[in-house]
CSV table of C-alpha atoms and ligand atoms in Angstrom, one decimal:
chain,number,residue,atom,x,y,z
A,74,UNK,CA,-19.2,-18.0,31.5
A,75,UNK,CA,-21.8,-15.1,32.0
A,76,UNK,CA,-22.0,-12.5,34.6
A,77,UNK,CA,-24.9,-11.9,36.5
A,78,UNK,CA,-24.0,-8.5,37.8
A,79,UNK,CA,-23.9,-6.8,34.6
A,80,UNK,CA,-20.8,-5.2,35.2
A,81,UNK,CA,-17.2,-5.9,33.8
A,82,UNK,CA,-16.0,-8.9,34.6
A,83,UNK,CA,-13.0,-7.7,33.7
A,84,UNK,CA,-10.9,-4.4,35.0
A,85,UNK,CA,-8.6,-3.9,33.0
A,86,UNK,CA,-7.9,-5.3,29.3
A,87,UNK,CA,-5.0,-5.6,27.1
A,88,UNK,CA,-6.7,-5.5,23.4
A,89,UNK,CA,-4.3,-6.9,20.5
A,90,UNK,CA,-5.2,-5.1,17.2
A,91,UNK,CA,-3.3,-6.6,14.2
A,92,UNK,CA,-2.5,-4.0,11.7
A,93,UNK,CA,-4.2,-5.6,9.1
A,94,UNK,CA,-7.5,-4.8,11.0
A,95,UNK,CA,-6.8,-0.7,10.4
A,96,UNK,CA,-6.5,-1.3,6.5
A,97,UNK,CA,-10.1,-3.0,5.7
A,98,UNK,CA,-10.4,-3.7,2.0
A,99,UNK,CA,-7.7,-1.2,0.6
A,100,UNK,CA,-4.4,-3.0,0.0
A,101,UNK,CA,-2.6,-1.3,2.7
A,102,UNK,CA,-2.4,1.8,4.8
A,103,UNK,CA,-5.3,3.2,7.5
A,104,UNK,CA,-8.8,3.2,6.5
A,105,UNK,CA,-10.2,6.3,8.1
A,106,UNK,CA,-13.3,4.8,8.9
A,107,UNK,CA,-12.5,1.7,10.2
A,108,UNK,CA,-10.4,3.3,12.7
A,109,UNK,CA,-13.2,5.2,14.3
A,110,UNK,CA,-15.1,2.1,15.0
A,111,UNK,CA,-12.5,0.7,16.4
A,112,UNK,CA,-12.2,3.7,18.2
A,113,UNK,CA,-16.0,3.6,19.2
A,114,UNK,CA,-15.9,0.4,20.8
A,115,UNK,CA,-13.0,1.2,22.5
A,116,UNK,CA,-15.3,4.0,24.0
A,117,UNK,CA,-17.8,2.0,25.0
A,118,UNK,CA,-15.5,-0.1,27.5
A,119,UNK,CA,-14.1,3.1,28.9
A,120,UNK,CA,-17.8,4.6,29.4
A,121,UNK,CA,-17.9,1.4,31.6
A,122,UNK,CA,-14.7,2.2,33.8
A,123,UNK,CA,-12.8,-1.0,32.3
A,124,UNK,CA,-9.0,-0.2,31.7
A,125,UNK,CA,-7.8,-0.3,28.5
A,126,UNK,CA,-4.5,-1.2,26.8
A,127,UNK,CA,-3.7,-1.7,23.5
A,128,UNK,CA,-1.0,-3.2,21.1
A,129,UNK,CA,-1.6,-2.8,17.6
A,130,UNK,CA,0.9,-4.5,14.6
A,131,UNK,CA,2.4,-3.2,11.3
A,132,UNK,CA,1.3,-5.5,9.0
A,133,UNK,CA,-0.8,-2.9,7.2
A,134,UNK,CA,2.2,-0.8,6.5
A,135,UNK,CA,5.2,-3.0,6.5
A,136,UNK,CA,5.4,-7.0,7.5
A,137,UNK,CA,9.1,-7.8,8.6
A,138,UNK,CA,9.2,-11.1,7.4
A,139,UNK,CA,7.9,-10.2,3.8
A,140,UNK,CA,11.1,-7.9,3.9
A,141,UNK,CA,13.6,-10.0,5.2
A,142,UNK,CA,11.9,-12.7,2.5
A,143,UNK,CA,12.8,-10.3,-0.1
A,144,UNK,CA,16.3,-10.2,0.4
A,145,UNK,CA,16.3,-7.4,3.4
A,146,UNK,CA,18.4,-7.9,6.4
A,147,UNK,CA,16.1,-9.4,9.2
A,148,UNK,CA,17.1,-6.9,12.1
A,149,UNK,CA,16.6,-3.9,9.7
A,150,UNK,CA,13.0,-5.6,8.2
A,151,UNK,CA,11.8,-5.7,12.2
A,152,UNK,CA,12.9,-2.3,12.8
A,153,UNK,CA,10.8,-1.0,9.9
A,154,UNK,CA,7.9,-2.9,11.4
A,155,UNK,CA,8.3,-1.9,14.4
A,156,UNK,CA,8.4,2.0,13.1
A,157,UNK,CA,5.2,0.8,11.0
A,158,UNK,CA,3.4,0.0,14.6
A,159,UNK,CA,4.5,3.0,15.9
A,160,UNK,CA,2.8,5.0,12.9
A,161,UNK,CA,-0.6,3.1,13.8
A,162,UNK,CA,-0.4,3.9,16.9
A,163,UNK,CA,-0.3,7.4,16.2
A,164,UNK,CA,-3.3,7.1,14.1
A,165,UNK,CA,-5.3,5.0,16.8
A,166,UNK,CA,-4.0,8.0,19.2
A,167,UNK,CA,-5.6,10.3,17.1
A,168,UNK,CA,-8.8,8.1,16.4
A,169,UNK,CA,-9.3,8.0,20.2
A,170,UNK,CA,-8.9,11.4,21.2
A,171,UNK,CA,-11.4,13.4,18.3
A,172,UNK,CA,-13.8,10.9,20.6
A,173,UNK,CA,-13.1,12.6,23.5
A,174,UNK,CA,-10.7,10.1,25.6
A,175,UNK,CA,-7.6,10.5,26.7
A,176,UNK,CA,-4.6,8.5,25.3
A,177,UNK,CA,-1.4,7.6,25.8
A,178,UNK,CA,0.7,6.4,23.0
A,179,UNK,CA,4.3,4.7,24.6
A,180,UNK,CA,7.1,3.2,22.4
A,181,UNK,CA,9.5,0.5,23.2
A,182,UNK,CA,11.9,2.1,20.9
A,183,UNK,CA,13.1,6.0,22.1
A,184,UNK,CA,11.9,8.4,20.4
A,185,UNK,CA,10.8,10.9,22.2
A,186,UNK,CA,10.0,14.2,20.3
A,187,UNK,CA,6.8,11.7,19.3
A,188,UNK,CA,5.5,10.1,22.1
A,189,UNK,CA,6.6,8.6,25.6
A,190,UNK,CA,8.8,5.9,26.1
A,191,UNK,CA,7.2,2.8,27.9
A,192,UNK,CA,7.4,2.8,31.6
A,193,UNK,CA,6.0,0.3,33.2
A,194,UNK,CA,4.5,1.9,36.3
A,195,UNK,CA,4.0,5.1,34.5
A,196,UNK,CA,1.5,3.1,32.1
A,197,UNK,CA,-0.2,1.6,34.7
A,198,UNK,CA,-0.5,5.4,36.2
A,199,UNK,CA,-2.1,6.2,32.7
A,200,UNK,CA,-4.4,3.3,33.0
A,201,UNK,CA,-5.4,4.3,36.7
A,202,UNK,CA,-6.8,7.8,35.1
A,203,UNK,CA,-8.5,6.1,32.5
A,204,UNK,CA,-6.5,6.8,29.9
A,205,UNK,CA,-6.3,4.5,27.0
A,206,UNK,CA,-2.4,3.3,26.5
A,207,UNK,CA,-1.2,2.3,23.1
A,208,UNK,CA,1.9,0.2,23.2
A,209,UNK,CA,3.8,0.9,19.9
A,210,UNK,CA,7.2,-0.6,18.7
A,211,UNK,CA,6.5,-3.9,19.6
A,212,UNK,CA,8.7,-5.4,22.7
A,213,UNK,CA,11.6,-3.4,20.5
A,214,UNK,CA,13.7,-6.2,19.8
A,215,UNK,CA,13.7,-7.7,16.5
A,216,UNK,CA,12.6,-11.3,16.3
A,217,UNK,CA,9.8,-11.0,18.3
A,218,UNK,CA,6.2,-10.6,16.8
A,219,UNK,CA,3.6,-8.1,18.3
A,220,UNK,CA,1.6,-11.1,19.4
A,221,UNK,CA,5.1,-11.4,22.1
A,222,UNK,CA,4.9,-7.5,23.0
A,223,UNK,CA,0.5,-7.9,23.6
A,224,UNK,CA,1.4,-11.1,25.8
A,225,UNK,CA,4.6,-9.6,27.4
A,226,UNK,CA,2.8,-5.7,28.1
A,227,UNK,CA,-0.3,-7.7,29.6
A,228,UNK,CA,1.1,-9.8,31.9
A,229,UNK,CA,3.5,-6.9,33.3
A,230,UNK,CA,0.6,-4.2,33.6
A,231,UNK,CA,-1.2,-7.4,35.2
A,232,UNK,CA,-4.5,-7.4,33.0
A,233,UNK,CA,-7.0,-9.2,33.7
A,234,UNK,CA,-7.4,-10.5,30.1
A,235,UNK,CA,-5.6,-10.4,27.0
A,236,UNK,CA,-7.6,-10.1,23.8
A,237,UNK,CA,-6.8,-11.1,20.4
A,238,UNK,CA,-9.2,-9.2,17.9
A,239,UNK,CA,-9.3,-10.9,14.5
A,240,UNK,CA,-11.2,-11.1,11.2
A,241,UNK,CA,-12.4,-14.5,12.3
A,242,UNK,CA,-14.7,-15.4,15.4
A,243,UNK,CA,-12.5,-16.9,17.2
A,244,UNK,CA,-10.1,-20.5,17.1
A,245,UNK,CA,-10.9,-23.0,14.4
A,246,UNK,CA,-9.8,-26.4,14.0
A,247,UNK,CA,-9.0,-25.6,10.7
A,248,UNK,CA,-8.7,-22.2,8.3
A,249,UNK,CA,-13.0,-21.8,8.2
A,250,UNK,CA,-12.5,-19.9,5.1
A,251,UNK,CA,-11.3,-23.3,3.5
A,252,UNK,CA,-13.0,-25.8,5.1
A,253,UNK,CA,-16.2,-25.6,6.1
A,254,UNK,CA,-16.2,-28.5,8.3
A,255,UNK,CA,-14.0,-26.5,10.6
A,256,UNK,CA,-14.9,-26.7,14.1
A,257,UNK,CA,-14.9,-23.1,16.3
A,258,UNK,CA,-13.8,-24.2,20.4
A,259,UNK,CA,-15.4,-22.6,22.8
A,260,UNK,CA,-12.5,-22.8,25.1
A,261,UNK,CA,-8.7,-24.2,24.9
A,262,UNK,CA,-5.7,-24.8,27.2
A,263,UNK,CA,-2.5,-23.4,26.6
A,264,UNK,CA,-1.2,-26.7,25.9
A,265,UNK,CA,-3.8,-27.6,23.8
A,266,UNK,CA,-3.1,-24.5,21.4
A,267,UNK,CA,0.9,-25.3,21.0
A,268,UNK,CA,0.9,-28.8,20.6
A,269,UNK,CA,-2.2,-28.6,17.7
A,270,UNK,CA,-0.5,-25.2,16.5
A,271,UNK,CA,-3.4,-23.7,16.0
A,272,UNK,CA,-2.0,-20.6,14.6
A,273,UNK,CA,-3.6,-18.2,17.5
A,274,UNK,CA,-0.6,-16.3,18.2
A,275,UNK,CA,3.3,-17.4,18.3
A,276,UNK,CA,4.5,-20.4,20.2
A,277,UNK,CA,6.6,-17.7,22.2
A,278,UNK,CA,3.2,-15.6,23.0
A,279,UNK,CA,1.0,-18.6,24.1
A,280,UNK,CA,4.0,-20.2,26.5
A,281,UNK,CA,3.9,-16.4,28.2
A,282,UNK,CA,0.5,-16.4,28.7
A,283,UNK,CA,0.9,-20.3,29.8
A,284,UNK,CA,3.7,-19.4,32.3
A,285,UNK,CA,1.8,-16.5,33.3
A,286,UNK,CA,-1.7,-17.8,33.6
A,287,UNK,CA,-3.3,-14.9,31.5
A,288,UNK,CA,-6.2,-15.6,29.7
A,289,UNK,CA,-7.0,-15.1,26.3
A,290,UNK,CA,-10.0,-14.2,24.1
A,291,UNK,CA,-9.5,-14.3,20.2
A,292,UNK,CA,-12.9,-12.8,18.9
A,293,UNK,CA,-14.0,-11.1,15.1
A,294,UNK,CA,-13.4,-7.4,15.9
A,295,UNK,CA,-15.6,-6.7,12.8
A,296,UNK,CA,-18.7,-8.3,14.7
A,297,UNK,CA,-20.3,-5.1,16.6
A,298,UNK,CA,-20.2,-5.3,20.5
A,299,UNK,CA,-18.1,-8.6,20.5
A,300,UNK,CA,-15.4,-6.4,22.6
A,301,UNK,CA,-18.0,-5.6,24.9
A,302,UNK,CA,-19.1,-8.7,25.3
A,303,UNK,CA,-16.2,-10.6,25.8
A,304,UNK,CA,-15.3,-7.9,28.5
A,305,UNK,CA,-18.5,-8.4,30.3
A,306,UNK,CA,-18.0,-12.0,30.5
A,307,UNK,CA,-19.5,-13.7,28.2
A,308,UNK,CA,-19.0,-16.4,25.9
A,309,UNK,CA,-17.1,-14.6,22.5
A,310,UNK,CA,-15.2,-16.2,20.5
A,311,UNK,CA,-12.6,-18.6,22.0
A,312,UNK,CA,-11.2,-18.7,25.4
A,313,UNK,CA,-7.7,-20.1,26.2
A,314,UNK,CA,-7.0,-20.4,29.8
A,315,UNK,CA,-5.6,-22.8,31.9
A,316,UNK,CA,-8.6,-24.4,32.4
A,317,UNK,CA,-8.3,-28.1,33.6
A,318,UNK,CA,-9.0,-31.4,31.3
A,319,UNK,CA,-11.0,-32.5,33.6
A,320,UNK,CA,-13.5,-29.6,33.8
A,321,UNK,CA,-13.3,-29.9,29.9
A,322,UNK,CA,-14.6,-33.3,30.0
A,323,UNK,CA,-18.0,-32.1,32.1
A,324,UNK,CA,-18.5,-29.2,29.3
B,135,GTP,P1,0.1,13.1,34.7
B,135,GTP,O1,1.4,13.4,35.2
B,135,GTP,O2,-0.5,11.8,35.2
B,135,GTP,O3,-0.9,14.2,34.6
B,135,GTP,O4,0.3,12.6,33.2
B,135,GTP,P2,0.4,13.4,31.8
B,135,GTP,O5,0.8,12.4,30.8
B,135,GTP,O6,-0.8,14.2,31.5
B,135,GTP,O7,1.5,14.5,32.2
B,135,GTP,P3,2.9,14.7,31.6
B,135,GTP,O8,3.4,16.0,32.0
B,135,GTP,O9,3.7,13.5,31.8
B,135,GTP,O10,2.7,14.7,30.0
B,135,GTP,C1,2.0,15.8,29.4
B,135,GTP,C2,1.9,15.5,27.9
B,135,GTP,O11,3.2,15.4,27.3
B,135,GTP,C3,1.1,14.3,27.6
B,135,GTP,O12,0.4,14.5,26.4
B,135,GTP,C4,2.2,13.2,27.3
B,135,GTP,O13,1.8,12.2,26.5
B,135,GTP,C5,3.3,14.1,26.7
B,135,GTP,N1,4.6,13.5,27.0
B,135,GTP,C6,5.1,13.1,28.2
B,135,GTP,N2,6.3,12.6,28.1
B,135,GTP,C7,6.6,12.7,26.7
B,135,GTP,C8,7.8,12.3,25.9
B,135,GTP,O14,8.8,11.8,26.4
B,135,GTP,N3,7.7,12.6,24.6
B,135,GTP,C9,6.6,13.1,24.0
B,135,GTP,N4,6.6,13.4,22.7
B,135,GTP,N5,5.5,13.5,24.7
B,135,GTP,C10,5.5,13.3,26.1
């Protein structure tokens, strides 16, 4: 899909950063530079009056699973990762602003002597005045992955597309970093994604942008301008969507 007009063809965007993305080559924590690109590109959509969202994940500081593997108790793992999202957010706030924007960082957790909490139409508000929002805490429950909270936030601030930035350009058949006969798709159902398990995001994410119809790009966030481009329509990395077989079969 390309857009003619050379304008968005999307208004407003809910981009999924995984933590591991802020950490580059180091072993973990924020790599200072790294963040400002991100940061950059971010610029770039808002220079073009898209709206942008954002959830970014722990993983960089502390992965609940890997805790609760090690012997700590699961609900107590997940709130430290959900206090580790909340630090990144911080840090992408940060990164955002010495750029000039505005942002907005808003926790699903309370705590409020650091940042709002999330309110739905007061996020949309944010958006509205072209402020960047940050999502932090995750949906605030334990047992639910980021990947829930990026779904979830996007289809209740009704965005127009959910993104899923990754190291990799988009959805393989098969880890490409393995096998090199792995095959990238273009473009996937819902369906297509959970019953192959593809490993885009958590059965729970996909089924709420199924149920939802939101679609969602999974593109290399190290590959300059892919945000960009996937915002102004044009074929980046993998789309799913609801898309029918049959128009599949004419591709
Ligand atoms: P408008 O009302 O649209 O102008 O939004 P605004 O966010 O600029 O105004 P507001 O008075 O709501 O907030 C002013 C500043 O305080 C902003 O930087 C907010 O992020 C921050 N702020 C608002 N609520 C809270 C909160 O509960 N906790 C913390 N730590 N900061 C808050």
């Amino acid at each position: 899909m390309s857009n003619p007009s050379g304008q968005p063809l999307y208004r407003r965007v809910l981009l999924k950063l995984s933590g591991e993305a802020l950490k580059g080559d180091a072993a973990c924590g924020i790599d200072p530079g790294l963040i400002k690109r991100i940061a950059e590109e971010v610029r770039d959509l808002i220079q073009v009056r898209v709206e942008v969202a954002m959830v970014i994940g722990g993983g960089n500081l502390f992965r609940g699973s890997n805790l609760a593997a090690a012997g700590v108790d699961r609900v107590t793992a997940d709130q430290m990762g959900m206090l580790a999202t909340l630090i990144n957010a911080l840090a992408l706030q940060d990164a955002l602003e010495r750029l000039g924007m505005n942002a907005r960082v808003m926790s699903a957790i309370t705590i409020n002597e650091i940042c709002e909490d999330y309110i739905r139409r007061r996020a949309i508000r944010h958006l509205e005045k072209g402020r960047v929002v940050i999502f932090a805490a995750g949906t605030g429950n334990p047992f639910f992955t980021t990947d829930s909270a990026a779904s979830l936030r996007a289809v209740e601030i009704n965005a127009d597309l959910l993104i899923k930035a990754t190291k990799v350009d988009g959805v393989y058949s098969a880890d490409p970093r393995h096998f090199e006969n792995a095959m990238r798709y273009d473009h996937l159902n819902y369906d297509e994604v959970l019953q192959s398990k593809l490993g885009v995001m958590d059965a729970t994410a996909v089924v709420l942008c199924r149920d939802n119809n939101m679609p969602l790009r999974v593109l290399d966030m190290t590959k300059p301008g892919a945000l960009m481009r996937a915002v102004m329509g044009e074929d980046e990395g993998t789309l799913v969507s609801s898309k029918p077989l049959a128009e599949k079969a004419n591709d």
